[in-house]
Amino acid sequence: MRKLVAGVDGSEASLAALDWAVAEAARHGVGVRIVYAPLWEPYERTWPEFTTSRPRGRSVAEHILATAGERARAHGRNVPVAAELLSGDPVPALLREADAGTVLVVGDRGRGGHDALPLGSVALTVAARAACPVVVVRGEAAARRGEFGRVVLGTGHDGAEPAAADFAFRAARARGCTVTALHSWRSPERGVATHAHTLGGAPDPRMREAQWALDRAVRTAAERHPDVPVERQVPEGQARDTLLTAAAGADLVVLGARRTPAADARAAAGATGIQLGPASHGVLHLAPCPVAVVREG
């Protein structure tokens, strides 16, 4: 990680994401770049609260960016902070920031036209399309930061794992905590009263396959970060459900997302959920903690 880029828009969700970005930057010893891409000008009719609090002569957009910069510097006194007003709509503007070594941090809801949705359209689209890791921070997540002391890594769900595993181990090392790596599985006999996880004393073959896939997914990252404890779990159930259960006791959930030309074409047509995959899509909408989506290839 070379830098964190936090996208703000003046909403409480974006400010919570900024707080998370500043704390994460302090852990990794990097700076935070705050960016704001206004949807339109002027804002006075839509956001009257900013017209009464901003200094005279400063546009609403400048006020939002300046306030965010002051907040970041107050919360992270040793974190280098830069702020810039971007041109263009938020999604393409944020995607232009997604260069190598960057982590994008966004809130779960903004001030766009889809605030009533569980996850804002900007956050979802950026998570699906950015070439760099994207962390979506829910509004209540800042108060829970550091409470549980573990990073959850979901493997084998919607994407390849190497980059996501490395991201999870680096995040855990910076926190001094454990990586809990999960690979869920399902049996076609699930729900039948006579079914058991063992057949003739041997583990269910699907469980063995999940254990093998999980070991393969985390092997390289675990060898690269031998000081990070790792707990391996292969729960039976739907991937989304097992990840959400784990997220209830986690500081961060890390998911992989495979990048393919076909998926990018679907995303360009608006099918971001299809590109992310159903498990990642569901976790982004419902997880009570920050979720990192790490693209592969």
Coordinates of C-alpha atoms in Angstrom, one line a residue:
M1 CA 0.0 0.0 0.0
R2 CA 1.4 3.3 -1.1
K3 CA -1.5 5.6 -0.2
L4 CA -5.2 5.6 0.8
V5 CA -7.7 7.6 -1.2
A6 CA -10.9 8.5 0.7
G7 CA -13.8 9.7 -1.3
V8 CA -16.0 12.2 0.6
D9 CA -19.2 14.1 -0.2
G10 CA -20.1 15.7 3.1
S11 CA -22.4 12.8 4.2
E12 CA -22.0 11.2 7.6
A13 CA -21.2 7.9 5.9
S14 CA -18.3 9.4 3.9
L15 CA -17.0 11.0 7.1
A16 CA -17.1 7.7 8.9
A17 CA -15.1 6.2 6.0
L18 CA -12.6 9.0 6.2
D19 CA -12.1 8.3 9.9
W20 CA -11.4 4.6 9.1
A21 CA -9.0 5.6 6.3
V22 CA -7.0 7.9 8.6
A23 CA -6.8 5.2 11.3
E24 CA -5.7 2.6 8.7
A25 CA -3.1 5.0 7.2
A26 CA -1.6 5.5 10.7
R27 CA -1.3 1.7 11.0
H28 CA 0.5 1.4 7.7
G29 CA 2.6 4.5 7.9
V30 CA 1.1 6.1 4.7
G31 CA -0.7 9.2 3.8
V32 CA -4.4 9.9 3.0
R33 CA -5.6 11.7 -0.1
I34 CA -9.1 13.1 0.3
V35 CA -11.0 13.6 -2.9
Y36 CA -14.4 15.0 -3.7
A37 CA -16.2 14.9 -7.1
P38 CA -19.4 17.0 -6.9
L39 CA -22.4 15.6 -8.7
W40 CA -23.5 19.1 -9.7
E41 CA -23.3 22.8 -8.9
P42 CA -24.7 24.8 -7.2
Y43 CA -25.6 22.8 -4.0
E44 CA -27.4 25.5 -2.1
R45 CA -31.0 24.4 -2.9
T46 CA -30.2 20.7 -2.1
W47 CA -28.0 21.0 1.0
P48 CA -29.1 24.1 2.9
E49 CA -27.2 23.0 6.0
F50 CA -23.9 23.8 4.2
T51 CA -25.0 27.3 3.2
T52 CA -25.4 28.4 6.8
S53 CA -22.1 26.9 8.2
R54 CA -19.6 27.6 5.4
P55 CA -17.5 30.7 5.5
R56 CA -18.7 33.4 3.2
G57 CA -17.0 33.4 -0.2
R58 CA -16.3 29.6 -0.2
S59 CA -18.4 27.3 -2.4
V60 CA -20.2 24.4 -0.8
A61 CA -17.8 21.9 -2.5
E62 CA -14.7 23.8 -1.1
H63 CA -16.3 23.8 2.3
I64 CA -17.0 20.1 2.3
L65 CA -13.4 19.3 1.2
A66 CA -11.9 21.7 3.7
T67 CA -14.0 20.3 6.6
A68 CA -12.9 16.8 5.7
G69 CA -9.3 17.8 5.6
E70 CA -9.5 19.4 9.0
R71 CA -11.2 16.3 10.4
A72 CA -8.6 14.0 9.0
R73 CA -5.7 16.1 10.4
A74 CA -7.4 16.3 13.8
H75 CA -7.9 12.5 14.0
G76 CA -4.5 11.5 12.5
R77 CA -1.9 14.1 13.7
N78 CA 1.0 12.1 12.2
V79 CA -0.7 11.1 9.0
P80 CA 0.1 13.2 5.9
V81 CA -3.2 14.6 4.5
A82 CA -3.8 16.0 1.0
A83 CA -7.2 17.1 -0.4
E84 CA -8.3 17.8 -3.9
L85 CA -11.5 18.7 -5.7
L86 CA -12.0 16.4 -8.7
S87 CA -13.9 17.1 -11.9
G88 CA -16.5 14.8 -13.3
D89 CA -19.0 12.4 -11.8
P90 CA -18.0 10.5 -8.7
V91 CA -17.6 7.0 -10.1
P92 CA -15.3 7.8 -13.1
A93 CA -13.4 10.4 -10.9
L94 CA -12.8 7.8 -8.2
L95 CA -11.9 5.1 -10.7
R96 CA -9.2 7.4 -12.1
E97 CA -7.6 7.4 -8.6
A98 CA -7.3 3.6 -8.6
D99 CA -3.7 3.2 -9.7
A100 CA -1.2 0.7 -8.4
G101 CA -0.5 0.8 -4.7
T102 CA -3.7 2.7 -3.9
V103 CA -6.6 1.6 -1.7
L104 CA -9.9 3.4 -2.2
V105 CA -12.1 4.0 0.9
V106 CA -15.7 5.0 0.5
G107 CA -18.8 5.2 2.7
D108 CA -21.8 2.9 2.3
R109 CA -24.1 5.7 1.4
G110 CA -23.7 9.1 -0.2
R111 CA -25.7 12.1 -1.3
G112 CA -26.6 10.7 -4.7
G113 CA -30.0 9.7 -6.0
H114 CA -30.0 6.2 -4.4
D115 CA -29.6 7.0 -0.7
A116 CA -32.6 4.8 0.3
L117 CA -30.7 1.7 -0.9
P118 CA -28.8 -0.4 1.7
L119 CA -25.6 0.4 -0.2
G120 CA -25.1 3.6 -2.2
S121 CA -24.7 3.3 -6.0
V122 CA -21.3 5.0 -6.0
A123 CA -19.9 2.6 -3.4
L124 CA -21.2 -0.5 -5.2
T125 CA -20.0 0.5 -8.6
V126 CA -16.6 1.6 -7.5
A127 CA -16.2 -1.7 -5.5
A128 CA -17.1 -3.6 -8.6
R129 CA -15.0 -1.8 -11.2
A130 CA -11.9 -0.4 -9.5
A131 CA -8.6 -2.0 -10.4
C132 CA -7.3 -1.4 -6.8
P133 CA -8.7 -2.7 -3.5
V134 CA -11.8 -0.8 -2.4
V135 CA -12.9 -0.7 1.3
V136 CA -16.6 0.1 1.9
V137 CA -17.2 1.4 5.4
R138 CA -20.6 1.4 6.8
G139 CA -21.7 4.4 8.9
E140 CA -21.6 2.6 12.2
A141 CA -18.3 0.8 11.6
A142 CA -16.1 3.6 12.9
A143 CA -17.3 3.1 16.5
R144 CA -16.5 -0.6 16.3
R145 CA -13.0 -0.2 15.0
G146 CA -10.5 -2.5 16.8
E147 CA -13.2 -4.1 18.9
F148 CA -12.9 -7.7 17.9
G149 CA -9.2 -8.1 16.8
R150 CA -9.6 -10.3 13.7
V151 CA -9.7 -9.9 10.0
V152 CA -12.0 -12.3 8.1
L153 CA -10.9 -13.6 4.7
G154 CA -13.5 -15.2 2.5
T155 CA -12.1 -17.6 0.0
G156 CA -13.5 -19.6 -2.9
H157 CA -16.7 -17.6 -3.2
D158 CA -16.7 -15.1 -6.0
G159 CA -13.1 -14.7 -7.1
A160 CA -9.5 -15.8 -7.0
E161 CA -7.7 -15.4 -3.7
P162 CA -3.9 -14.5 -3.8
A163 CA -4.3 -10.7 -3.8
A164 CA -7.2 -10.8 -1.3
A165 CA -5.3 -13.1 1.0
D166 CA -2.2 -10.9 1.0
F167 CA -4.4 -7.9 1.7
A168 CA -6.0 -9.6 4.6
F169 CA -2.7 -10.7 6.1
R170 CA -1.2 -7.2 5.8
A171 CA -4.3 -5.7 7.5
A172 CA -4.0 -8.3 10.3
R173 CA -0.3 -7.7 10.8
A174 CA -0.9 -3.9 11.0
R175 CA -3.5 -4.6 13.7
G176 CA -1.6 -7.3 15.5
C177 CA -4.5 -9.7 15.1
T178 CA -5.6 -13.0 13.7
V179 CA -6.8 -13.8 10.1
T180 CA -9.9 -16.0 10.1
A181 CA -10.0 -17.6 6.7
L182 CA -13.3 -19.2 5.6
H183 CA -14.3 -21.5 2.8
S184 CA -17.9 -22.6 3.0
W185 CA -19.4 -25.7 1.4
R186 CA -22.8 -27.3 1.0
S187 CA -24.0 -30.8 0.7
P188 CA -26.9 -31.7 -1.6
E189 CA -28.2 -33.9 1.2
R190 CA -28.5 -30.9 3.5
G191 CA -31.8 -30.9 5.3
V192 CA -32.2 -34.6 5.2
A193 CA -32.6 -36.0 8.8
T194 CA -30.4 -39.0 8.1
H195 CA -27.5 -37.0 6.6
A196 CA -24.3 -36.6 8.7
H197 CA -21.0 -34.9 8.0
T198 CA -19.3 -38.2 8.1
L199 CA -19.9 -41.2 5.8
G200 CA -18.5 -44.4 7.2
G201 CA -16.3 -42.5 9.6
A202 CA -14.7 -40.3 6.8
P203 CA -15.4 -36.6 6.5
D204 CA -17.8 -35.5 3.9
P205 CA -15.8 -35.2 0.6
R206 CA -17.1 -31.7 0.1
M207 CA -15.7 -30.7 3.4
R208 CA -12.4 -32.2 2.5
E209 CA -12.4 -30.3 -0.8
A210 CA -13.2 -27.0 1.1
Q211 CA -10.3 -27.7 3.4
W212 CA -7.9 -28.3 0.6
A213 CA -9.1 -25.2 -1.3
L214 CA -8.7 -23.1 1.8
D215 CA -5.2 -24.3 2.5
R216 CA -4.2 -23.5 -1.1
A217 CA -5.8 -20.1 -0.9
V218 CA -3.9 -18.9 2.2
R219 CA -0.6 -20.9 1.8
T220 CA 1.4 -18.2 0.0
A221 CA 0.2 -15.3 2.2
A222 CA 0.7 -17.3 5.4
E223 CA 4.3 -18.1 4.3
R224 CA 4.9 -14.5 3.5
H225 CA 3.6 -13.3 6.9
P226 CA 4.6 -16.0 9.4
D227 CA 4.0 -13.7 12.3
V228 CA 0.3 -13.4 11.6
P229 CA -1.9 -16.1 13.3
V230 CA -4.4 -17.8 11.0
E231 CA -7.5 -19.7 11.9
R232 CA -9.0 -21.9 9.2
Q233 CA -12.8 -22.6 9.1
V234 CA -14.8 -24.6 6.6
P235 CA -18.4 -24.0 7.7
E236 CA -21.3 -25.7 6.0
G237 CA -23.8 -23.3 4.5
Q238 CA -24.3 -20.6 1.9
A239 CA -21.2 -18.4 1.4
R240 CA -23.0 -15.1 2.0
D241 CA -24.5 -16.4 5.3
T242 CA -21.3 -17.8 6.7
L243 CA -19.4 -14.6 5.8
L244 CA -22.1 -12.4 7.4
T245 CA -22.0 -14.5 10.6
A246 CA -18.2 -14.1 10.7
A247 CA -18.5 -10.3 10.0
A248 CA -20.5 -9.8 13.1
G249 CA -17.3 -10.4 15.1
A250 CA -14.7 -8.9 12.8
D251 CA -12.9 -5.6 12.3
L252 CA -12.7 -6.1 8.5
V253 CA -13.9 -8.6 5.9
V254 CA -11.7 -9.1 2.8
L255 CA -13.2 -10.6 -0.4
G256 CA -11.6 -11.5 -3.7
A257 CA -13.2 -10.5 -7.0
R258 CA -12.1 -12.0 -10.3
R259 CA -11.6 -9.5 -13.1
T260 CA -12.5 -10.8 -16.5
P261 CA -13.3 -9.1 -19.9
A262 CA -16.8 -10.6 -19.7
A263 CA -17.4 -9.3 -16.2
D264 CA -16.1 -5.9 -17.1
A265 CA -18.5 -5.8 -20.1
R266 CA -21.4 -6.7 -17.7
A267 CA -20.3 -4.0 -15.3
A268 CA -20.2 -1.4 -18.2
A269 CA -23.8 -2.4 -18.8
G270 CA -24.7 -1.7 -15.2
A271 CA -24.6 -5.3 -13.9
T272 CA -22.2 -4.6 -11.0
G273 CA -23.8 -7.2 -8.8
I274 CA -23.2 -9.9 -11.4
Q275 CA -19.6 -8.8 -11.7
L276 CA -18.9 -9.0 -8.0
G277 CA -20.7 -12.3 -7.6
P278 CA -23.7 -13.0 -5.3
A279 CA -21.7 -13.6 -2.1
S280 CA -19.6 -10.4 -2.3
H281 CA -22.6 -8.4 -3.4
G282 CA -24.7 -9.6 -0.4
V283 CA -21.9 -9.1 2.1
L284 CA -21.3 -5.5 0.9
H285 CA -24.9 -4.7 1.4
L286 CA -25.3 -6.3 4.8
A287 CA -22.0 -6.7 6.7
P288 CA -21.9 -4.7 10.0
C289 CA -18.1 -4.0 9.5
P290 CA -15.9 -2.6 6.7
V291 CA -15.6 -4.8 3.7
A292 CA -12.6 -4.8 1.3
V293 CA -13.0 -6.0 -2.2
V294 CA -9.7 -6.9 -3.8
R295 CA -9.5 -7.5 -7.5
E296 CA -7.5 -10.3 -9.1
G297 CA -5.8 -10.0 -12.4

